[in-house]
Coordinates of C-alpha atoms and ligand atoms in Angstrom, one line a residue:
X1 CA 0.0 0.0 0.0
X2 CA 0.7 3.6 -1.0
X3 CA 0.3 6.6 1.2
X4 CA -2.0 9.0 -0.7
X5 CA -3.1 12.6 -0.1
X6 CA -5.6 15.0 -1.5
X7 CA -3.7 17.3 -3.8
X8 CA -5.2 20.9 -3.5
X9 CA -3.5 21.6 -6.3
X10 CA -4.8 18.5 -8.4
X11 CA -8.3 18.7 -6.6
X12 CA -8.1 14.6 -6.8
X13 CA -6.6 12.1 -4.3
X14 CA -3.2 11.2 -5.6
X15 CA -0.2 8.7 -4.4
X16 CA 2.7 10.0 -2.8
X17 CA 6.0 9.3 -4.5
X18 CA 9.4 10.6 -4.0
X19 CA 10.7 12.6 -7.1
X20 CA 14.0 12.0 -6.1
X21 CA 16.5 10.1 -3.6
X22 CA 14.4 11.6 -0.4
X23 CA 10.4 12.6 -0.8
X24 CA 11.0 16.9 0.3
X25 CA 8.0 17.7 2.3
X26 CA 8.3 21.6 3.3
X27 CA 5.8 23.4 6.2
X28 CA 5.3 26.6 7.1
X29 CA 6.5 27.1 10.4
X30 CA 5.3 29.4 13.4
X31 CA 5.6 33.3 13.5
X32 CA 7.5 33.3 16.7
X33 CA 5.9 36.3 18.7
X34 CA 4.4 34.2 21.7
X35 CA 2.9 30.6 22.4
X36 CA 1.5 28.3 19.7
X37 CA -2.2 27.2 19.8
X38 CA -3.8 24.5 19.6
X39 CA -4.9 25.4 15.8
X40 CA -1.7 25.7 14.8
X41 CA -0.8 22.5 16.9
X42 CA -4.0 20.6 14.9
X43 CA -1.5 21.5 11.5
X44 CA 1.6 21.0 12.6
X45 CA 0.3 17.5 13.9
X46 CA -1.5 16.1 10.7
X47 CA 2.1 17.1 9.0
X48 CA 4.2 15.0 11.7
X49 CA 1.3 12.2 11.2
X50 CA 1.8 12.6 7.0
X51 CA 5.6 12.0 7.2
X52 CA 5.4 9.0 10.0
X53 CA 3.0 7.2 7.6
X54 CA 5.9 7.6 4.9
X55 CA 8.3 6.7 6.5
X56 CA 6.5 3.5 7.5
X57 CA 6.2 3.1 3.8
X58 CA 9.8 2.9 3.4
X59 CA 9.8 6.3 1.8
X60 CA 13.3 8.5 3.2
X61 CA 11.7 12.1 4.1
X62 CA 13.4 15.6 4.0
X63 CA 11.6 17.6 6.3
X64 CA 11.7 21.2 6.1
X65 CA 9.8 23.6 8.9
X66 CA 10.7 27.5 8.6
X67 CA 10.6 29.7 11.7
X68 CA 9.1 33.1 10.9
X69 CA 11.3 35.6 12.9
X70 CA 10.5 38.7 11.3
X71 CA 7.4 40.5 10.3
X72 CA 4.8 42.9 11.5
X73 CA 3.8 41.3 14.9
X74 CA 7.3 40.1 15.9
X75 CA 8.8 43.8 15.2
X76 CA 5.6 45.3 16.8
X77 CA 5.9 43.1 20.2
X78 CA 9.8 43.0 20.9
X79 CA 9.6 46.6 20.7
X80 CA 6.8 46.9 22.9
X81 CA 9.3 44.8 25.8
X82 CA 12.4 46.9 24.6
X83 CA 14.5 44.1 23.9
X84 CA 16.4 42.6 20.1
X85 CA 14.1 40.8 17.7
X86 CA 16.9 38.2 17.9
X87 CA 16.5 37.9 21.7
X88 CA 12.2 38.2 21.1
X89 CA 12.3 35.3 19.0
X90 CA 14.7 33.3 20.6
X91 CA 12.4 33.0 23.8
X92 CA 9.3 31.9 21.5
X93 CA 11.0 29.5 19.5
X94 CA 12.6 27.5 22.7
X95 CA 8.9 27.5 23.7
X96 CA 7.2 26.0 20.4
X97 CA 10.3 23.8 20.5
X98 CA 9.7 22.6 24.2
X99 CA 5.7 22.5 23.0
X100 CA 6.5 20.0 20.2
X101 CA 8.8 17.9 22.3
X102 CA 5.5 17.4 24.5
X103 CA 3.5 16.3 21.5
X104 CA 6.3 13.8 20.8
X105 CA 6.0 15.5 16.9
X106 CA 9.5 14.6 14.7
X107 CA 12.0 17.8 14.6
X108 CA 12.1 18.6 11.1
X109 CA 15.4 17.8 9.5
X110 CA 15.7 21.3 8.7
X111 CA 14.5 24.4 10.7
X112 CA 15.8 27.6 8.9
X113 CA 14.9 31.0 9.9
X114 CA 14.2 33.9 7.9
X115 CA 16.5 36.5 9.3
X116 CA 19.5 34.3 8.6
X117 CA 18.5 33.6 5.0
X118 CA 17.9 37.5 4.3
X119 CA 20.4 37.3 0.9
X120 CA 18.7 33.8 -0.7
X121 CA 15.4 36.2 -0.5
X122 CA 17.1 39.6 -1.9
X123 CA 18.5 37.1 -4.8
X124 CA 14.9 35.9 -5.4
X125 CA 13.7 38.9 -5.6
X126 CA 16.6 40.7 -7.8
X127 CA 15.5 37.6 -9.9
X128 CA 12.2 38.7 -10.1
X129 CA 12.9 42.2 -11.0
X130 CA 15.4 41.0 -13.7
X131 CA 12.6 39.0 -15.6
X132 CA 9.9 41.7 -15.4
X133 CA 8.0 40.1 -12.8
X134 CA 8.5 42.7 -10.1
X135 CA 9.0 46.3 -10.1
X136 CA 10.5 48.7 -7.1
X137 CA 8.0 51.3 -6.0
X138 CA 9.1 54.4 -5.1
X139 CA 8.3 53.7 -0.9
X140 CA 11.6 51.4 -1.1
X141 CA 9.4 48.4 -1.7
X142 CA 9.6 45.9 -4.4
X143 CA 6.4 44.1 -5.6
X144 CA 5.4 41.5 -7.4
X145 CA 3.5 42.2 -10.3
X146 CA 0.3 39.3 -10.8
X147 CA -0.2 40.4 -14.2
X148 CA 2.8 39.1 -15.2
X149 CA 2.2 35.4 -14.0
X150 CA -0.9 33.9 -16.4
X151 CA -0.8 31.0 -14.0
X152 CA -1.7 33.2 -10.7
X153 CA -4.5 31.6 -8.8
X154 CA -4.5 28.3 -9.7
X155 CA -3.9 26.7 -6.3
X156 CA -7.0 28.5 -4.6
X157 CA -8.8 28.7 -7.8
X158 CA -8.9 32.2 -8.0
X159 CA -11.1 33.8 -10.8
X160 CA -8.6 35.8 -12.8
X161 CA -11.2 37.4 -14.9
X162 CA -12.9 38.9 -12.2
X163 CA -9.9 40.2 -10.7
X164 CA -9.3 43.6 -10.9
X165 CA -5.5 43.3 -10.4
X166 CA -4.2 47.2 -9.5
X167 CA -0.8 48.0 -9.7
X168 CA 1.3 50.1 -7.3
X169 CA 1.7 53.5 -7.6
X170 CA 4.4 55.7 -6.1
X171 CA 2.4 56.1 -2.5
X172 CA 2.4 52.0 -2.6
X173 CA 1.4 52.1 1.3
X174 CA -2.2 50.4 1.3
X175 CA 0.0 46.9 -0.5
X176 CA 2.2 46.3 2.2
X177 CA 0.1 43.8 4.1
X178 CA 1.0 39.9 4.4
X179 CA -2.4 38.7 4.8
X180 CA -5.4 40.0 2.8
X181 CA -9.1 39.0 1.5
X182 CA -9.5 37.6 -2.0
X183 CA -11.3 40.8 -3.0
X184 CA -8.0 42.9 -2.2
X185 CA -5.9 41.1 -4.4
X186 CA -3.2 43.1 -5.7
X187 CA 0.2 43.0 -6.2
X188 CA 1.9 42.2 -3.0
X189 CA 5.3 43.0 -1.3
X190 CA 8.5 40.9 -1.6
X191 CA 10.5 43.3 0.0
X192 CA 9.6 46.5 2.6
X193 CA 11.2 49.6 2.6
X194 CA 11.9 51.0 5.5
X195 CA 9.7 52.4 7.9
X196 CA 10.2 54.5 11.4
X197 CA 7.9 51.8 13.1
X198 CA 10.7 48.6 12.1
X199 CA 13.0 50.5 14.5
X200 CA 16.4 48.8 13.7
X201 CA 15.6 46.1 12.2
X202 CA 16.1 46.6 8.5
X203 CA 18.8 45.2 6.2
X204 CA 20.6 46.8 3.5
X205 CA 19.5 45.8 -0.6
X206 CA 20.0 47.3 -4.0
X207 CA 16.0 49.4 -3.3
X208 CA 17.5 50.8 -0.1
X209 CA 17.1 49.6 4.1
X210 CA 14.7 47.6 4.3
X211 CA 13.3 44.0 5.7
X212 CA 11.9 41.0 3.2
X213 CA 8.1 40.5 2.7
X214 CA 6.7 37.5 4.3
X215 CA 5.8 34.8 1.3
X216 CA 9.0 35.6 -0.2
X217 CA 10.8 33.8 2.6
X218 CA 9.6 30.1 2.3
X219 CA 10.1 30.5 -1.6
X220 CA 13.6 31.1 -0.7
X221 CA 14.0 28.4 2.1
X222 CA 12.4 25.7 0.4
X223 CA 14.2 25.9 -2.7
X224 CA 17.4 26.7 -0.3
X225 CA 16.9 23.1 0.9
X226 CA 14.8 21.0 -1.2
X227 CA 15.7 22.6 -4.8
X228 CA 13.4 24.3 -7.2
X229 CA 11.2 22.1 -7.6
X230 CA 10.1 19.6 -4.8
X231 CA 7.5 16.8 -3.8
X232 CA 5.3 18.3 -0.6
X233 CA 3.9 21.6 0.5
X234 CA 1.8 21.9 3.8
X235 CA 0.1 24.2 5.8
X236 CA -2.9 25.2 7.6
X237 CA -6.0 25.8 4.9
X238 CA -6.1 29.7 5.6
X239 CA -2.7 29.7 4.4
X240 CA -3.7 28.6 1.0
X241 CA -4.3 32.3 -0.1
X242 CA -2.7 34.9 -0.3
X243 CA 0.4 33.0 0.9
X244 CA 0.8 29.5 -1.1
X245 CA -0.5 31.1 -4.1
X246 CA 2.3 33.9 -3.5
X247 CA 4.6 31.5 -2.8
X248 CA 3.9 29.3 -6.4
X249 CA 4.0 32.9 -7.7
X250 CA 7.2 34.1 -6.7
X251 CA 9.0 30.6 -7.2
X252 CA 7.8 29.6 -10.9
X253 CA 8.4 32.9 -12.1
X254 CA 12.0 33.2 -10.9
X255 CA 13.0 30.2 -11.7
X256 CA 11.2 29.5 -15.2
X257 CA 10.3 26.0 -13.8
X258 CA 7.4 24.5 -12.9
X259 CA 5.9 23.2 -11.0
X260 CA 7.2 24.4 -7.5
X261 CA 5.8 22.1 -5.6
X262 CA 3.9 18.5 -6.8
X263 CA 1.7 17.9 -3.9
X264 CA 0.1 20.4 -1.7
X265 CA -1.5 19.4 1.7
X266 CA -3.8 21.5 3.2
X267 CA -5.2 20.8 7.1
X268 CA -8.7 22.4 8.0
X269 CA -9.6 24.6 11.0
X270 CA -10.5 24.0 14.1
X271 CA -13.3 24.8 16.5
X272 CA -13.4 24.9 20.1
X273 CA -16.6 23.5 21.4
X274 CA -18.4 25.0 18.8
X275 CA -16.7 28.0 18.4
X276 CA -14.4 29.9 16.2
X277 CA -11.1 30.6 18.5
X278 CA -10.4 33.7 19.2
X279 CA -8.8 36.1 22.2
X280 CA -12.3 37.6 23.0
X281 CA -14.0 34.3 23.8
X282 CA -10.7 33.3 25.6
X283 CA -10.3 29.8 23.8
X284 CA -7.3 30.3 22.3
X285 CA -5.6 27.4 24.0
X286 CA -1.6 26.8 24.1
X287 CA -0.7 23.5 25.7
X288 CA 0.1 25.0 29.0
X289 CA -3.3 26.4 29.7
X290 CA -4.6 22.4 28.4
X291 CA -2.3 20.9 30.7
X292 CA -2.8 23.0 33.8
X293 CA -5.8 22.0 33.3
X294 CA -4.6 18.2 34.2
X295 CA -5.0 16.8 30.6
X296 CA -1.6 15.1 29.2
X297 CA 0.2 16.2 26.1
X298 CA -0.3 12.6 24.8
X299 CA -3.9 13.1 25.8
X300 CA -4.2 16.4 23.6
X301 CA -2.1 14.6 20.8
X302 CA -4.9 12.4 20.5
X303 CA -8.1 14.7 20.5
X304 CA -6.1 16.6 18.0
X305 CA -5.1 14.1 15.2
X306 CA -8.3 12.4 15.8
X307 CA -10.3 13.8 13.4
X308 CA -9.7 13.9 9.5
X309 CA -7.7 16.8 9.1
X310 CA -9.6 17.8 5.6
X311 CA -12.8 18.4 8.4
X312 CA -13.4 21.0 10.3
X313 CA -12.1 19.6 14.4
X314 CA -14.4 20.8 17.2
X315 CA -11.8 20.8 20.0
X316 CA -13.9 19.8 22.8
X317 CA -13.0 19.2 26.6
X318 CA -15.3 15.5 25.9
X319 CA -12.7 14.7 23.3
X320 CA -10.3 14.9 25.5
X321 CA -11.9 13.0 28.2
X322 CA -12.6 10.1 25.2
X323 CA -8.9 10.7 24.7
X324 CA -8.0 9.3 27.7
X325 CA -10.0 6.2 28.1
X326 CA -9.0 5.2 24.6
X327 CA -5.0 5.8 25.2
X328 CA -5.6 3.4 28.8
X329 CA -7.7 0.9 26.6
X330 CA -4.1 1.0 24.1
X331 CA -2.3 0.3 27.3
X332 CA -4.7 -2.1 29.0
X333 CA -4.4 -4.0 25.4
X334 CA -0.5 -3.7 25.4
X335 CA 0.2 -4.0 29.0
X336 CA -1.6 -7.6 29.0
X337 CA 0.2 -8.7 25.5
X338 CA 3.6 -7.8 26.8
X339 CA 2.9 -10.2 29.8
X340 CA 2.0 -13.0 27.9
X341 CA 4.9 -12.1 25.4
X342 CA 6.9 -12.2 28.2
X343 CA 8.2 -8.7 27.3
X344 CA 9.2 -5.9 28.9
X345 CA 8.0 -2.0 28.4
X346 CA 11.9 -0.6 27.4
X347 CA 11.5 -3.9 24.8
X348 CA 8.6 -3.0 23.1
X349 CA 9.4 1.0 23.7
X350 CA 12.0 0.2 20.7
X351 CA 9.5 -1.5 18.3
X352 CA 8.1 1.8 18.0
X353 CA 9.8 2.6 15.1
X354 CA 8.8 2.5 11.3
X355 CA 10.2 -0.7 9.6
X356 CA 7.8 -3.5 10.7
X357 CA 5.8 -4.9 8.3
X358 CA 1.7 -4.4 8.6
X359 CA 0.1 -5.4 5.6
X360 CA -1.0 -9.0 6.6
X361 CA -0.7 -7.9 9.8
X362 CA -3.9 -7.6 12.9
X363 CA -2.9 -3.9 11.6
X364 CA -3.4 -4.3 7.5
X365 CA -6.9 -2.1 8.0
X366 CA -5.2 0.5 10.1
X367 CA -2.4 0.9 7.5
X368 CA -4.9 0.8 4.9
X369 CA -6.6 3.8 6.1
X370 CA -3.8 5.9 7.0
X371 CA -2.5 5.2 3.1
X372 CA -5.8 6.4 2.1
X373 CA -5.6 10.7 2.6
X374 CA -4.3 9.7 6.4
X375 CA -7.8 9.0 7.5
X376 CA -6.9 9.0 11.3
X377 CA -10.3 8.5 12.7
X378 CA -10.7 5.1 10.5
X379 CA -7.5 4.2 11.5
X380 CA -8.2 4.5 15.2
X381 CA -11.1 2.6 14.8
X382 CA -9.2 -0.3 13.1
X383 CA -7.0 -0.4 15.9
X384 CA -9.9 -0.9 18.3
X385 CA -11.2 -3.6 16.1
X386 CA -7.5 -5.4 16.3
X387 CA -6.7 -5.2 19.7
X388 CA -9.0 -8.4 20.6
X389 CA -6.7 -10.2 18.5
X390 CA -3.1 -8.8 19.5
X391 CA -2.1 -12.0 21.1
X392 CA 1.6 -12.8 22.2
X393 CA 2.8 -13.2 18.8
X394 CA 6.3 -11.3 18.0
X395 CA 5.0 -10.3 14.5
X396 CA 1.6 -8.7 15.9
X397 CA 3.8 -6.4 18.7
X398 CA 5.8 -5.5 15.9
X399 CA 3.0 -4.7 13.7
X400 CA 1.2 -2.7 16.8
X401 CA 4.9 -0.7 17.2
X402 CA 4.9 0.7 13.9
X403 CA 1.4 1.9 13.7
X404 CA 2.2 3.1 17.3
X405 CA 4.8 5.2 15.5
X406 CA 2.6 6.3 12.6
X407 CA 0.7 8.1 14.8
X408 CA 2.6 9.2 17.2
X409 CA 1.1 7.9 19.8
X410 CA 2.9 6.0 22.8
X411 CA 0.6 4.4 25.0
X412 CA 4.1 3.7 27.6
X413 CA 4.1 7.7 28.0
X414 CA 3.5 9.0 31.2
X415 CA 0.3 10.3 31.7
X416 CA -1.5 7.6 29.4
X417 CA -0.2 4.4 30.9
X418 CA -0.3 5.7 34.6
X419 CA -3.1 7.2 35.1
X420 CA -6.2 5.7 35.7
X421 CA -9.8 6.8 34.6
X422 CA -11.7 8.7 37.2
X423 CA -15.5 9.6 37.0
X424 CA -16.0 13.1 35.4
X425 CA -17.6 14.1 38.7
X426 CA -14.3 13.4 40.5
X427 CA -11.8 15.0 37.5
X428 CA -13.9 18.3 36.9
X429 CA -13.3 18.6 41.4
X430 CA -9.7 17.9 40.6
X431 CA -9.4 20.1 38.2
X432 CA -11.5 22.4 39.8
X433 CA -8.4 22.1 42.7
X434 CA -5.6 22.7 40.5
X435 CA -6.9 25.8 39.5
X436 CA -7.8 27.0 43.2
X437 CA -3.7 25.6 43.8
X438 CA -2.7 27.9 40.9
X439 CA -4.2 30.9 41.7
X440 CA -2.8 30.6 45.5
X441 CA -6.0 30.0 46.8
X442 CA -4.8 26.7 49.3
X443 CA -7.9 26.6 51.4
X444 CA -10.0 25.8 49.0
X445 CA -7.5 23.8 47.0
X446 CA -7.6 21.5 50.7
X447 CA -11.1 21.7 50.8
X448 CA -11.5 20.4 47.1
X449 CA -8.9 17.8 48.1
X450 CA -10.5 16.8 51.1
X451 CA -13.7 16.3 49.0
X452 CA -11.7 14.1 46.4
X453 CA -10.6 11.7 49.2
X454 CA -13.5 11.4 50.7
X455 CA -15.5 10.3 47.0
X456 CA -12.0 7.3 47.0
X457 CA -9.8 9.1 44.9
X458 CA -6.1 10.4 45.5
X459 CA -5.0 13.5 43.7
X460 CA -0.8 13.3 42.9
X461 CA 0.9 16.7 41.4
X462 CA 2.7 16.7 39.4
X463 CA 5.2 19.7 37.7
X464 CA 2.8 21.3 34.9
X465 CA -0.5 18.9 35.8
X466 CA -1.9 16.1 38.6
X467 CA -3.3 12.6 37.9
X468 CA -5.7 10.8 40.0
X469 CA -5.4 7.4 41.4
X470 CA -7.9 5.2 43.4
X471 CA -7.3 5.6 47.4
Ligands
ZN1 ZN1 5.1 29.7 4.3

């Protein structure tokens, strides 16, 4: 079996092959001005699900992630604190790199940022201006000009006819914006002259101080590391315009070569209960605030690769509940096969690892959905359906390891083995406690406890979350 994706590009389901000697899957990476959410967590986890299903094909991956260090809300907030961009971003990136660790996603085998790969951008766009498909306006900024590219829109199907493509004039001002509305389309910025707002960070180029554009940075990066023209593009779907179609823009046009990328992946949005995220409704969840909350990172793994990722997710606080009883049924299932296997956990803790063999396997209907556009859900479901028959059997463990690994998901983790599955009467008081303990409150963090013990159930802390276990 061949994994197989949706192509956005394509609009059909189509099987993943490497062009060349590794399969180059590139992802746009966080803009590193404070902590991830779990929307961007829902993308960046259907990508590390994508490439641990290849590499459980046998295919060798070449995983690229940027890190977007500079740009409007990264200038805007270190200036706020008074301290460098450089020493800004450095703080946020340890954190989405500490977050990730959590998650138990795959570093990417690359992780360039954009400020140290400001002169493959200014050669992109000198390129650009070279072949008549930019122009330098006269605020210092170059643009790209969308007339000039026939092929413009084609990844978001974007109507050209009814676009009403304006050019820049001399004042150039209201074009400087990285993110727009389809009904604004006009031609964008690959580089930004300078402005009294940047404060010092600008860089030197042939149109005067200045700092790149965002899209024209993961044009540069990806071809920087994967070549020209390379197998996999992903991202979140509200990435898919203005910035992937930029992105195609910029890159088949400077380099004459098409296409840039084969395969583009595109993950959906998600919902928390219900809701659209936002700051005003105060769901915008990071990790920390999930597992203050007492819910493990393996837990939150789970609820989030759980559904497809071409649907719509409704985060829900149930979901991660029904995360947690199915991770204990994996290690119920696991815990009694390694007994009668006569196995121990550090044993079977190195089958998780692509390699083993699963069609033929207890696993074959797992595999086969995960093949098919990474259905997760089905998968899961499959699993469920196998785990009657894991048995004792070397090959089966095996099997159970590597689909383990496509996921992600470790059953041994602390957190899913460990702790055991209290009524929702007795985890919403424990809870409840843990945020009394946070906010310093201790007599009624007692007084919750007290309540806890007397309903049977112990409450252990725990760093950054507690776990219950039967008194
Ligand atoms: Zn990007």
């Amino acid at each position: 079996m061949k994994p197989s994706i949706h192509n956005t590009l394509s609009r059909r389901k189509e099987e993943l092959a490497p062009s060349g000697e590794f399969f180059g899957m590139y992802c746009c990476g966080p803009t590193v001005y404070g902590p991830a959410h779990i929307g961007n967590f829902r993308t960046f986890l259907a990508q590390d699900v994508l490439r641990r299903v290849l590499e459980c094909s046998g295919i060798k991956v070449k995983h690229v992630r940027n890190i977007t260090d500079v740009d409007d809300k990264t200038i805007r907030e270190s200036r706020k604190l008074g301290v460098s961009l450089s020493e800004f971003t450095k703080k946020w990136t340890e954190k989405f790199h500490a977050d990730c660790e959590k998650l138990n996603m795959l570093p990417p085998s690359v992780e360039p940022r954009a400020t140290e790969h400001i002169a493959e951008q200014l050669e992109m766009v000198s390129k650009l201006v070279e072949n008549g498909h930019a122009y330098a306006a006269g605020d210092g900024s170059v643009y790209f000009k969308i007339s000039s590219d026939p092929d413009y829109g084609k990844l978001s199907g974007l109507d050209r006819r009814s676009l009403a493509t304006q050019s820049v004039n001399s004042a150039g001002e209201a074009n400087l914006a990285d993110e727009y509305e389809r009904e604004s389309v006009s031609d964008f910025a690959l580089w930004k002259g300078r402005k009294s707002e940047d404060g010092d960070n600008f860089w030197k180029s042939p149109w005067g101080e200045g700092r790149p554009g965002w899209h024209i940075e993961c044009s540069a990066m990806s071809t920087k590391y994967l070549g020209p023209t390379f197998d996999l593009h992903g991202g979140g779907v509200d990435l898919c315009f203005p910035h992937h179609e930029n992105e195609i823009a910029q890159s088949e046009c400077s380099t004459g070569l098409k296409p840039y990328v084969k395969y583009w992946f595109h993950s959906a949005h998600l919902m928390v209960e219900g809701a659209k995220m936002s700051k005003s409704l105060g769901n915008l969840y990071t990790l920390d605030d999930l597992i203050s909350k007492g819910y493990s990172a393996q837990q939150i793994r789970y609820a989030l690769i759980a559904g497809h990722y071409r649907q719509q997710l409704n985060f829900t606080f149930k979901g991660l509940d029904d995360a947690k009883s199915a991770l204990s049924k994996l290690s119920k299932a696991l815990a009694s096969a390694l007994e009668k296997a006569g196995m121990t956990e550090v044993g079977f803790k190195k089958l998780i690892m692509p390699g083993a063999k699963l069609e033929g396997t207890i696993f074959e209907g797992a595999w086969g959905a995960l093949c098919d556009d990474v259905n997760v859900p089905k998968a899961l479901g499959e699993i469920f359906a196998a785990l009657p028959k894991l048995g004792d059997s070397g090959e089966n463990l095996a099997a159970f390891g590597a689909i383990l690994y496509a996921l992600g998901l470790d059953p041994l983790a602390c957190g899913a083995a460990e702790a055991e599955e209290a009524p929702e009467e007795i985890a919403e008081l424990a809870r409840q406690r843990w945020e009394a303990k946070k906010a310093k409150n201790f007599a009624l963090a007692d007084e919750l406890r007290g309540k806890i013990s007397a309903l049977g159930w112990t409450v252990l802390d725990a760093k950054d979350g507690f776990s219950l276990k039967k008194a």
